[in-house]
Amino acid sequence: MTKRTSAKYKIDRRMGENIWGRAKSPVNRREYGPGQHGQRRKQKLSDFGTQLRAKQKLKGYYGDLTEKQFRRIYAEAERVKGDTGENLIGLLERRLDAVVYRSKFVATIFAARQFVNHGHIEVNGKRVNIPSYRVKEGDVISIRERSRQLAFVLEAVALPERDVPDYIEADHNKMTATFVRTPSLGDVPYAVQMEPNLVVEFYAKN
């Protein structure tokens, strides 16, 4: 699990963007950053700052992964044939916690990680409790029978603020989802613009 202990919405305020598109985000009310110096005038970012911000935003979006975790995923994306930025997005979206979140089984990516950790999820009929588990195309992800009527699951399914993307086929009556294909950047329903090309530039220089 992530070692981050601060409130998740501090990530929103630090970035100055509602990165998950949630109605409760404080950025909807206050666009400045957290802390006593948050209202200072924003300075124009350097190239390094812009690249770092892009990395922090993408890393934060997936549950504020640790730098070690994120760099490992990036290194794998770099080894795979094709565009490294697109590969990075594909690998992040294949994480089990990301698929659970995209399937609308829970309301947030943080809840998805906890939900998987607590053993509520099965992949192809077998319980998996590792959030970073890599889902393959055609895998069927399901909520265990005894967990399907949990209040927060039923609430998440009914949330109007986001839809299930077309690379996942979800059946909320059966509480199952099939990972159809690995998405490209343009397929992923980010609430804000993500720039994996800047993340590639960041790691190429640092």
Coordinates of C-alpha atoms in Angstrom, one line a residue:
M1 CA 0.0 0.0 0.0
T2 CA 1.0 3.6 -0.5
K3 CA 2.9 5.2 2.4
R4 CA 1.1 8.5 1.8
T5 CA -0.8 9.6 4.9
S6 CA -2.0 13.1 4.0
A7 CA -5.5 13.8 2.8
K8 CA -5.9 12.9 -0.9
Y9 CA -7.4 16.2 -1.8
K10 CA -4.1 17.9 -0.9
I11 CA -2.9 16.4 -4.2
D12 CA -5.6 18.3 -6.0
R13 CA -4.7 21.5 -4.3
R14 CA -1.0 21.1 -4.8
M15 CA -1.6 20.6 -8.5
G16 CA -4.2 23.3 -8.6
E17 CA -6.5 20.9 -10.6
N18 CA -9.4 18.6 -9.8
I19 CA -7.5 15.6 -11.2
W20 CA -10.2 13.0 -10.4
G21 CA -13.1 15.3 -11.4
R22 CA -14.8 14.8 -8.1
A23 CA -17.5 17.2 -6.9
K24 CA -16.0 17.3 -3.4
S25 CA -12.6 18.5 -4.5
P26 CA -11.5 21.7 -2.6
V27 CA -10.2 23.0 -6.0
N28 CA -13.8 23.6 -6.9
R29 CA -13.8 26.3 -4.2
R30 CA -10.2 27.3 -3.8
E31 CA -7.7 27.1 -6.7
Y32 CA -4.7 28.0 -4.6
G33 CA -2.4 25.4 -3.0
P34 CA -2.5 24.1 0.6
G35 CA -0.5 25.7 3.4
Q36 CA 0.1 29.2 4.6
H37 CA 1.9 30.2 1.4
G38 CA -0.7 28.6 -0.9
Q39 CA -2.1 32.0 -2.1
R40 CA 1.1 33.4 -3.3
R41 CA 1.2 34.4 -7.0
K42 CA 2.1 31.4 -9.1
Q43 CA 5.5 31.6 -10.8
K44 CA 6.0 30.4 -14.3
L45 CA 7.5 26.9 -14.2
S46 CA 10.8 26.0 -15.8
D47 CA 10.9 23.1 -18.2
F48 CA 12.1 20.9 -15.3
G49 CA 9.2 22.1 -13.1
T50 CA 6.7 21.4 -15.9
Q51 CA 8.0 17.9 -16.4
L52 CA 8.1 17.3 -12.6
R53 CA 4.5 18.5 -12.3
A54 CA 3.4 16.2 -15.1
K55 CA 5.0 13.2 -13.3
Q56 CA 3.6 14.1 -9.9
K57 CA 0.1 14.5 -11.3
L58 CA 0.1 11.2 -13.1
K59 CA 1.7 9.5 -10.1
G60 CA -0.8 11.1 -7.7
Y61 CA -3.7 10.1 -9.9
Y62 CA -3.1 6.4 -9.4
G63 CA -3.2 6.6 -5.7
D64 CA 0.0 8.6 -5.2
L65 CA 2.3 5.7 -6.0
T66 CA 5.7 5.8 -4.4
E67 CA 8.6 7.0 -6.6
K68 CA 10.1 3.5 -6.5
Q69 CA 6.8 2.0 -7.8
F70 CA 6.3 4.6 -10.5
R71 CA 9.9 4.5 -11.7
R72 CA 9.7 0.7 -12.0
I73 CA 6.5 1.0 -14.1
Y74 CA 8.2 3.6 -16.3
A75 CA 11.3 1.4 -16.7
E76 CA 9.1 -1.4 -18.0
A77 CA 7.3 1.0 -20.3
E78 CA 10.6 2.0 -21.7
R79 CA 11.6 -1.6 -22.4
V80 CA 8.4 -2.4 -24.3
K81 CA 8.3 -1.7 -28.1
G82 CA 6.4 1.4 -29.1
D83 CA 5.8 4.8 -27.6
T84 CA 7.0 5.0 -24.0
G85 CA 4.4 7.5 -22.9
E86 CA 1.5 5.3 -24.4
N87 CA 3.1 2.2 -22.9
L88 CA 3.2 3.9 -19.5
I89 CA -0.5 4.7 -19.6
G90 CA -1.3 1.2 -20.7
L91 CA 0.7 -0.3 -17.8
L92 CA -0.9 2.0 -15.2
E93 CA -4.4 1.2 -16.5
R94 CA -3.7 -2.5 -16.3
R95 CA -3.2 -2.3 -12.5
L96 CA -5.9 -4.2 -10.7
D97 CA -6.8 -1.3 -8.5
A98 CA -7.1 1.0 -11.6
V99 CA -9.5 -1.6 -13.2
V100 CA -11.6 -1.8 -10.1
Y101 CA -11.8 2.0 -10.0
R102 CA -12.6 2.3 -13.7
S103 CA -15.3 -0.3 -13.3
K104 CA -17.1 1.9 -10.8
F105 CA -17.0 -0.7 -8.1
V106 CA -15.7 2.0 -5.7
A107 CA -15.7 5.7 -5.6
T108 CA -12.0 6.5 -5.6
I109 CA -8.6 5.0 -6.6
F110 CA -7.6 5.0 -2.9
A111 CA -10.8 3.0 -2.0
A112 CA -9.9 0.6 -4.9
R113 CA -6.5 -0.1 -3.4
Q114 CA -8.0 -0.8 0.0
F115 CA -10.8 -2.9 -1.5
V116 CA -8.3 -5.1 -3.3
N117 CA -6.0 -5.3 -0.3
H118 CA -8.9 -6.5 1.9
G119 CA -9.6 -9.5 -0.4
H120 CA -12.9 -8.4 -1.9
I121 CA -11.8 -8.9 -5.5
E122 CA -11.4 -12.0 -7.7
V123 CA -9.7 -12.3 -11.1
N124 CA -10.9 -15.2 -13.2
G125 CA -12.5 -16.7 -10.1
K126 CA -9.5 -16.6 -7.9
R127 CA -9.0 -14.1 -5.1
V128 CA -6.3 -11.5 -5.7
N129 CA -5.3 -9.0 -3.0
I130 CA -2.4 -7.2 -4.7
P131 CA -3.4 -3.8 -6.0
S132 CA -0.5 -3.7 -8.5
Y133 CA -1.5 -7.1 -10.0
R134 CA -1.3 -6.8 -13.8
V135 CA -4.5 -7.5 -15.5
K136 CA -4.5 -9.1 -19.0
E137 CA -6.9 -8.6 -21.9
G138 CA -9.8 -10.9 -21.4
D139 CA -9.5 -11.2 -17.6
V140 CA -12.7 -11.1 -15.7
I141 CA -12.6 -9.1 -12.5
S142 CA -15.5 -9.7 -10.0
I143 CA -16.5 -8.6 -6.5
R144 CA -16.7 -11.6 -4.2
E145 CA -20.2 -12.8 -3.5
R146 CA -20.2 -11.8 0.1
S147 CA -19.0 -8.2 -0.7
R148 CA -21.5 -7.3 -3.4
Q149 CA -24.1 -5.7 -1.2
L150 CA -21.7 -3.4 0.7
A151 CA -23.2 0.1 0.9
F152 CA -20.2 1.9 -0.5
V153 CA -20.1 -0.4 -3.5
L154 CA -23.7 0.2 -4.3
E155 CA -23.2 3.9 -3.9
A156 CA -20.2 3.9 -6.2
V157 CA -22.0 2.1 -8.9
A158 CA -24.8 4.7 -8.8
L159 CA -22.3 7.7 -8.9
P160 CA -23.2 10.0 -11.9
E161 CA -19.8 11.8 -12.0
R162 CA -18.0 9.2 -14.3
D163 CA -18.7 6.4 -16.7
V164 CA -17.1 3.1 -17.3
P165 CA -14.6 3.5 -20.3
D166 CA -15.2 1.3 -23.4
Y167 CA -12.0 -0.8 -22.8
I168 CA -13.8 -2.3 -19.8
E169 CA -17.2 -4.2 -20.1
A170 CA -18.9 -3.9 -16.7
D171 CA -22.0 -5.7 -15.5
H172 CA -23.1 -4.0 -12.3
N173 CA -26.0 -6.5 -11.9
K174 CA -23.4 -9.3 -11.6
M175 CA -20.7 -7.1 -10.2
T176 CA -18.2 -8.3 -12.8
A177 CA -16.0 -6.5 -15.3
T178 CA -14.0 -7.7 -18.3
F179 CA -10.8 -6.0 -19.3
V180 CA -11.3 -5.9 -23.0
R181 CA -8.1 -4.2 -24.2
T182 CA -5.2 -2.1 -23.1
P183 CA -6.1 1.5 -23.7
S184 CA -4.1 4.3 -25.3
L185 CA -3.9 7.8 -23.8
G186 CA -6.9 9.0 -25.8
D187 CA -9.1 6.2 -24.5
V188 CA -8.5 7.0 -20.8
P189 CA -11.2 9.3 -19.3
Y190 CA -8.9 11.6 -17.3
A191 CA -10.7 14.6 -15.8
V192 CA -7.7 16.7 -16.6
Q193 CA -5.0 16.6 -19.2
M194 CA -2.2 14.1 -18.6
E195 CA 1.1 14.5 -20.4
P196 CA 3.1 11.3 -20.3
N197 CA 5.4 12.7 -22.9
L198 CA 6.6 15.2 -20.3
V199 CA 7.1 12.3 -17.9
V200 CA 9.3 10.6 -20.5
E201 CA 11.3 13.8 -20.8
F202 CA 11.7 14.1 -17.1
Y203 CA 13.1 10.6 -16.7
A204 CA 15.3 11.0 -19.8
K205 CA 17.0 14.0 -18.1
N206 CA 17.1 12.8 -14.5

